[in-house]
Each structure stands twice: as structure tokens, then as C-alpha cells.
PDB file of C-alpha atoms in Angstrom:
ATOM      1  CA  UNK A  16     -38.852 -19.476  76.614  1.00  0.00           C
ATOM      2  CA  UNK A  17     -39.316 -23.084  75.580  1.00  0.00           C
ATOM      3  CA  UNK A  18     -36.274 -25.293  75.088  1.00  0.00           C
ATOM      4  CA  UNK A  19     -36.979 -25.545  71.372  1.00  0.00           C
ATOM      5  CA  UNK A  20     -37.231 -21.764  71.003  1.00  0.00           C
ATOM      6  CA  UNK A  21     -34.065 -21.193  73.054  1.00  0.00           C
ATOM      7  CA  UNK A  22     -32.179 -23.684  70.889  1.00  0.00           C
ATOM      8  CA  UNK A  23     -33.210 -21.899  67.686  1.00  0.00           C
ATOM      9  CA  UNK A  24     -32.293 -18.499  69.133  1.00  0.00           C
ATOM     10  CA  UNK A  25     -28.843 -19.715  70.146  1.00  0.00           C
ATOM     11  CA  UNK A  26     -28.174 -21.338  66.761  1.00  0.00           C
ATOM     12  CA  UNK A  27     -29.386 -18.211  64.950  1.00  0.00           C
ATOM     13  CA  UNK A  28     -27.274 -15.923  67.143  1.00  0.00           C
ATOM     14  CA  UNK A  29     -24.106 -17.985  66.679  1.00  0.00           C
ATOM     15  CA  UNK A  30     -24.665 -18.157  62.928  1.00  0.00           C
ATOM     16  CA  UNK A  31     -25.294 -14.403  62.783  1.00  0.00           C
ATOM     17  CA  UNK A  32     -21.947 -13.613  64.405  1.00  0.00           C
ATOM     18  CA  UNK A  33     -20.293 -16.338  62.321  1.00  0.00           C
ATOM     19  CA  UNK A  34     -19.035 -18.195  65.407  1.00  0.00           C
ATOM     20  CA  UNK A  35     -18.811 -21.559  63.682  1.00  0.00           C
ATOM     21  CA  UNK A  36     -16.548 -23.135  66.324  1.00  0.00           C
ATOM     22  CA  UNK A  37     -19.029 -22.367  69.095  1.00  0.00           C
ATOM     23  CA  UNK A  38     -21.913 -23.506  66.896  1.00  0.00           C
ATOM     24  CA  UNK A  39     -20.219 -26.843  66.224  1.00  0.00           C
ATOM     25  CA  UNK A  40     -19.413 -27.319  69.918  1.00  0.00           C
ATOM     26  CA  UNK A  41     -22.998 -26.475  70.898  1.00  0.00           C
ATOM     27  CA  UNK A  42     -24.394 -28.931  68.347  1.00  0.00           C
ATOM     28  CA  UNK A  43     -22.278 -31.742  69.784  1.00  0.00           C
ATOM     29  CA  UNK A  44     -22.866 -31.061  73.470  1.00  0.00           C
ATOM     30  CA  UNK A  45     -26.631 -31.499  73.473  1.00  0.00           C
ATOM     31  CA  UNK A  46     -29.168 -33.343  71.382  1.00  0.00           C
ATOM     32  CA  UNK A  47     -31.352 -30.791  69.607  1.00  0.00           C
ATOM     33  CA  UNK A  48     -35.078 -30.757  70.445  1.00  0.00           C
ATOM     34  CA  UNK A  49     -35.805 -29.891  66.795  1.00  0.00           C
TER      35      UNK A  49
END
């Protein structure tokens, strides 16, 4: 799985389960490749 694809999957999964805290933390910990 490419880094870009993995990033999208993680964002989609976190949004699906409505884990906004984890999504915000993830967005700040690494620069998105998208």
C-alpha cells in the first residue's frame, strides 16, 4: 500500500468511527502526502 493510499484509508477509517480526537492528532503528527 502506498503512503498516500494508507493516509487516505486511515483518515477515512477515523472519520467513519467518528474519532475526531485521533483524526486531529494524526493530522498534526505527520505532513500529509496528499
